[in-house]
Short mmCIF file of C-alpha atoms and ligand atoms in Angstrom, two decimals:
data_model
loop_
_atom_site.label_atom_id
_atom_site.label_comp_id
_atom_site.label_asym_id
_atom_site.label_seq_id
_atom_site.Cartn_x
_atom_site.Cartn_y
_atom_site.Cartn_z
CA MET A 19 12.56 26.48 -13.58
CA LYS A 20 12.22 27.28 -9.90
CA LEU A 21 14.75 25.67 -7.54
CA ILE A 22 14.13 25.07 -3.84
CA VAL A 23 17.00 23.67 -1.77
CA THR A 24 15.86 22.24 1.56
CA ARG A 25 18.02 21.38 4.53
CA ASP A 26 17.13 17.69 4.55
CA TYR A 27 14.81 14.98 3.27
CA GLU A 28 12.14 15.74 5.85
CA SER A 29 11.75 19.36 4.80
CA LEU A 30 11.84 18.35 1.13
CA SER A 31 8.95 15.95 1.78
CA LYS A 32 6.96 18.60 3.66
CA ALA A 33 7.50 21.24 0.96
CA ALA A 34 6.32 18.82 -1.74
CA ALA A 35 3.27 17.70 0.27
CA GLU A 36 2.36 21.34 0.90
CA MET A 37 2.30 22.02 -2.86
CA VAL A 38 0.07 18.99 -3.42
CA ARG A 39 -2.25 20.12 -0.63
CA LYS A 40 -2.60 23.59 -2.17
CA GLU A 41 -3.48 22.06 -5.52
CA ILE A 42 -6.18 19.81 -4.00
CA GLU A 43 -7.62 22.64 -1.93
CA LYS A 44 -7.84 24.81 -5.04
CA LYS A 45 -9.47 22.07 -7.12
CA LYS A 46 -11.14 19.12 -5.37
CA ASP A 47 -10.99 16.92 -8.48
CA THR A 48 -7.34 17.67 -9.21
CA VAL A 49 -5.61 15.22 -11.55
CA LEU A 50 -2.29 14.19 -9.99
CA GLY A 51 0.58 12.47 -11.79
CA LEU A 52 2.35 10.25 -9.26
CA ALA A 53 5.81 8.75 -8.94
CA THR A 54 7.26 5.77 -7.11
CA GLY A 55 10.79 5.04 -5.83
CA SER A 56 12.15 5.88 -2.40
CA THR A 57 12.13 9.68 -2.87
CA PRO A 58 8.36 10.43 -2.69
CA ILE A 59 7.74 8.17 0.35
CA GLY A 60 8.20 11.06 2.80
CA MET A 61 5.79 13.21 0.79
CA TYR A 62 3.19 10.42 0.79
CA ASN A 63 3.60 10.02 4.57
CA GLU A 64 3.05 13.74 5.07
CA LEU A 65 -0.05 13.69 2.82
CA ILE A 66 -1.41 10.74 4.81
CA ARG A 67 -0.83 12.77 7.99
CA MET A 68 -2.64 15.76 6.45
CA HIS A 69 -5.55 13.48 5.59
CA ARG A 70 -5.75 11.92 9.06
CA GLU A 71 -5.09 14.98 11.18
CA GLU A 72 -6.30 17.84 9.04
CA GLY A 73 -8.98 16.21 6.91
CA LEU A 74 -7.29 16.67 3.53
CA ASP A 75 -9.89 15.19 1.20
CA PHE A 76 -8.87 12.90 -1.67
CA SER A 77 -12.38 11.64 -2.47
CA ARG A 78 -12.55 13.38 -5.85
CA VAL A 79 -8.83 13.37 -6.69
CA VAL A 80 -7.83 11.49 -9.85
CA THR A 81 -4.36 9.95 -10.18
CA PHE A 82 -2.17 8.64 -12.98
CA ASN A 83 1.07 6.88 -12.15
CA LEU A 84 4.13 7.37 -14.27
CA ASP A 85 5.26 3.83 -14.76
CA GLU A 86 5.18 0.12 -13.94
CA TYR A 87 7.53 -2.81 -14.50
CA VAL A 88 6.62 -5.21 -17.28
CA GLY A 89 5.84 -8.78 -16.26
CA ILE A 90 5.54 -8.42 -12.48
CA GLY A 91 2.37 -9.57 -10.69
CA TYR A 92 0.49 -6.81 -8.89
CA ASP A 93 0.67 -8.71 -5.61
CA ASP A 94 4.47 -8.65 -5.87
CA PRO A 95 5.77 -6.04 -3.37
CA ASN A 96 8.11 -4.74 -6.08
CA SER A 97 5.30 -3.84 -8.44
CA TYR A 98 4.32 -0.19 -8.47
CA HIS A 99 0.67 -1.22 -8.08
CA TYR A 100 1.58 -2.78 -4.74
CA TYR A 101 3.81 0.15 -3.77
CA MET A 102 1.09 2.75 -4.37
CA ASN A 103 -1.49 0.88 -2.31
CA ALA A 104 0.91 0.12 0.52
CA ASN A 105 2.50 3.56 0.70
CA PHE A 106 -0.39 5.83 -0.13
CA PHE A 107 -3.78 4.76 -1.46
CA ASP A 108 -4.66 2.35 1.38
CA HIS A 109 -4.23 5.18 3.90
CA ILE A 110 -6.32 7.97 2.34
CA ASN A 111 -9.93 8.32 1.21
CA ILE A 112 -9.21 8.06 -2.51
CA ASN A 113 -11.81 6.38 -4.71
CA LYS A 114 -9.89 3.48 -6.27
CA ASN A 115 -11.89 3.96 -9.48
CA ASN A 116 -10.02 7.25 -9.87
CA VAL A 117 -6.61 5.55 -9.63
CA HIS A 118 -4.72 4.71 -12.81
CA ILE A 119 -1.41 2.86 -13.12
CA PRO A 120 0.08 1.65 -16.42
CA ASP A 121 -0.63 -2.04 -17.03
CA GLY A 122 2.66 -3.91 -17.18
CA ASN A 123 0.85 -7.18 -17.83
CA SER A 124 -1.34 -6.18 -20.74
CA GLU A 125 -1.81 -8.64 -23.61
CA ASN A 126 -1.66 -5.76 -26.03
CA MET A 127 0.95 -3.30 -24.83
CA GLU A 128 0.72 -0.94 -27.77
CA GLU A 129 -3.01 -0.53 -27.35
CA SER A 130 -2.73 -0.21 -23.60
CA CYS A 131 -0.12 2.61 -23.96
CA ARG A 132 -2.33 4.46 -26.43
CA LEU A 133 -5.37 4.13 -24.17
CA TYR A 134 -3.42 5.40 -21.15
CA ASP A 135 -2.56 8.69 -22.89
CA GLU A 136 -6.12 8.93 -24.17
CA LEU A 137 -7.52 8.49 -20.69
CA ILE A 138 -5.28 11.23 -19.28
CA GLU A 139 -6.65 13.57 -21.95
CA LYS A 140 -10.20 12.46 -21.25
CA LYS A 141 -9.82 13.32 -17.57
CA GLY A 142 -8.73 16.82 -18.53
CA GLY A 143 -4.95 16.36 -18.41
CA ILE A 144 -2.62 16.27 -15.42
CA ASP A 145 -2.79 19.33 -13.16
CA LEU A 146 0.23 18.49 -11.04
CA GLN A 147 2.89 15.93 -11.92
CA ILE A 148 5.27 14.64 -9.24
CA LEU A 149 8.59 13.32 -10.50
CA GLY A 150 11.66 11.71 -9.02
CA ILE A 151 14.84 11.46 -11.03
CA GLY A 152 17.11 8.51 -11.75
CA ALA A 153 20.84 8.87 -11.04
CA ASN A 154 21.26 8.75 -14.82
CA GLY A 155 18.75 11.59 -15.31
CA HIS A 156 15.74 9.46 -16.23
CA ILE A 157 12.22 10.63 -15.44
CA GLY A 158 9.49 8.02 -15.21
CA PHE A 159 11.40 5.27 -16.97
CA ASN A 160 12.48 7.44 -19.89
CA GLU A 161 16.10 6.37 -20.05
CA PRO A 162 18.99 8.30 -21.62
CA GLY A 163 19.64 7.33 -25.22
CA GLU A 164 19.55 8.53 -28.78
CA GLU A 165 15.86 9.18 -28.78
CA LEU A 166 12.96 9.45 -26.39
CA TYR A 167 9.34 8.42 -26.81
CA VAL A 168 6.69 11.10 -26.85
CA GLY A 169 3.74 9.09 -25.52
CA THR A 170 3.35 6.22 -23.07
CA CYS A 171 5.50 3.31 -24.25
CA VAL A 172 7.39 0.15 -23.33
CA VAL A 173 11.10 0.69 -22.77
CA ASN A 174 14.21 -1.32 -21.97
CA LEU A 175 15.72 -0.34 -18.65
CA ASP A 176 19.20 1.11 -18.52
CA GLU A 177 21.94 -0.94 -16.83
CA ARG A 178 22.39 1.73 -14.18
CA THR A 179 18.68 1.79 -13.39
CA ILE A 180 18.61 -2.01 -13.06
CA LYS A 181 21.59 -1.81 -10.71
CA ASP A 182 20.12 1.08 -8.67
CA ASN A 183 16.73 -0.60 -8.35
CA SER A 184 18.22 -4.01 -7.51
CA ARG A 185 18.34 -2.84 -3.87
CA PHE A 186 14.62 -3.58 -3.67
CA PHE A 187 14.90 -7.10 -5.18
CA LYS A 188 16.37 -10.39 -3.90
CA SER A 189 19.00 -10.34 -6.60
CA ILE A 190 19.86 -8.21 -9.63
CA ASP A 191 18.60 -11.05 -11.86
CA ASP A 192 15.11 -10.54 -10.46
CA VAL A 193 14.90 -6.92 -11.66
CA PRO A 194 12.69 -6.67 -14.75
CA THR A 195 14.48 -5.44 -17.85
CA LYS A 196 11.42 -3.71 -19.32
CA ALA A 197 8.90 -1.19 -18.08
CA ILE A 198 5.90 0.76 -19.31
CA THR A 199 6.24 4.50 -18.78
CA MET A 200 4.52 7.74 -19.62
CA GLY A 201 6.58 9.31 -22.39
CA ILE A 202 8.38 12.63 -22.23
CA GLY A 203 5.50 14.24 -24.15
CA SER A 204 2.89 12.81 -21.75
CA ILE A 205 4.86 14.27 -18.83
CA MET A 206 5.43 17.64 -20.51
CA LYS A 207 1.68 18.10 -21.00
CA ALA A 208 1.16 18.41 -17.24
CA ARG A 209 0.23 21.96 -16.28
CA LYS A 210 2.58 22.01 -13.30
CA ILE A 211 5.52 19.75 -12.44
CA ILE A 212 7.47 19.14 -9.22
CA LEU A 213 10.70 17.16 -9.40
CA LEU A 214 12.16 15.79 -6.16
CA ALA A 215 15.72 14.65 -5.54
CA SER A 216 17.41 13.60 -2.34
CA GLY A 217 20.87 12.31 -1.51
CA LYS A 218 24.35 12.25 -3.00
CA ASN A 219 23.49 9.68 -5.66
CA LYS A 220 21.43 12.33 -7.48
CA ARG A 221 24.03 15.10 -7.31
CA GLU A 222 25.45 14.70 -10.79
CA ALA A 223 22.04 14.54 -12.51
CA ILE A 224 20.81 17.58 -10.53
CA LYS A 225 23.95 19.55 -11.33
CA ARG A 226 23.46 18.96 -15.05
CA LEU A 227 19.77 19.81 -14.80
CA VAL A 228 20.05 23.05 -12.84
CA GLU A 229 22.89 24.31 -15.01
CA GLY A 230 20.00 24.60 -17.40
CA LYS A 231 21.93 25.17 -20.58
CA LYS A 232 21.12 22.22 -22.84
CA VAL A 233 18.30 19.91 -23.65
CA THR A 234 19.51 16.43 -24.51
CA THR A 235 18.08 12.93 -24.78
CA ARG A 236 21.20 11.90 -22.80
CA LEU A 237 19.59 13.57 -19.78
CA PRO A 238 15.84 13.04 -20.17
CA ALA A 239 15.06 15.38 -17.23
CA SER A 240 16.60 18.24 -19.23
CA PHE A 241 13.41 18.43 -21.32
CA LEU A 242 11.79 19.97 -18.24
CA LEU A 243 13.81 23.09 -19.02
CA LEU A 244 11.30 23.70 -21.83
CA HIS A 245 8.30 23.53 -19.48
CA PRO A 246 6.79 26.79 -18.17
CA ASP A 247 5.98 25.64 -14.62
CA VAL A 248 8.54 23.33 -13.01
CA THR A 249 9.68 23.41 -9.40
CA VAL A 250 12.75 21.35 -8.52
CA ILE A 251 12.96 20.56 -4.81
CA VAL A 252 16.28 19.09 -3.71
CA ASP A 253 17.88 18.57 -0.34
CA GLU A 254 21.34 19.92 0.37
CA GLU A 255 22.95 16.53 -0.26
CA ALA A 256 21.48 16.28 -3.74
CA TYR A 257 22.41 19.88 -4.42
CA GLY A 258 26.00 19.31 -3.38
CA ILE A 259 26.18 21.10 -0.06
CA SER A 260 27.80 19.02 2.64
CA ARG A 261 27.62 20.23 6.20
C1 GLP B 11 12.64 4.68 -10.46
C2 GLP B 11 11.29 5.20 -11.06
C3 GLP B 11 11.32 6.69 -11.23
C4 GLP B 11 11.98 7.26 -9.99
C5 GLP B 11 13.45 6.95 -10.03
C6 GLP B 11 14.21 7.33 -8.78
O1 GLP B 11 13.20 3.65 -11.15
N1 GLP B 11 10.91 4.62 -12.29
O2 GLP B 11 10.00 7.17 -11.43
O3 GLP B 11 11.82 8.66 -9.98
O4 GLP B 11 13.67 5.62 -10.42
O5 GLP B 11 13.99 6.43 -7.75
P1 GLP B 11 14.40 6.72 -6.25
O6 GLP B 11 13.49 7.78 -5.76
O7 GLP B 11 14.18 5.42 -5.54
O8 GLP B 11 15.81 7.14 -6.26
#
């Protein structure tokens, strides 16, 4: 696992965007795995800038998002469908037919999860997966517990995640309790992974991850220690350096 500690959130965002740019320039039809949450916003802004000012071309790029809440309409600003359009897709030249986000409103969840993993395979697998990390060490919505799912699945959200994510909702009661997420196995199949973490709230999870000694379902991100090509980019606050 490679660790990059940046001075602040802005340089973290630029470093991540630079890695994405390299990947797209190397392979025009790169398959990207994308994350939501507040952490990747700066990276998306920088990629939008690269598209507008430097002509970074997304026309053949294929994307698969990590997760989506269950039971939220896609016109709801809290849905990840809405988030991705508002924060990224509406501002670049991506072909929306190449965009994939798990369906949190499917009539047949089991089938929809199976098809999502199948489609990733069909598109050749994920070349570069972007991840954030929950304060409890979750990746995607794979929450700490006794066991973790291998493939895309429906999960119950952890109390801490519901509390952390309630900042985006009117009240904590409005936060969905279930989500659909790529499983740990779906994530681990990506050829290259970048995990981003910013701010004090992530310090404990990052400390446990970069210690790098144990893999445990109690810290889902720890499975990344088994992956051959992971870069963790954290700012000084998340790493535990206070100026
Ligand atoms: C969310 C998402 C994750 C994200 C994490 C951190 O709930 N499901 O994919 O990485 O939690 O979010 P944030 O970047 O807002 O701290």
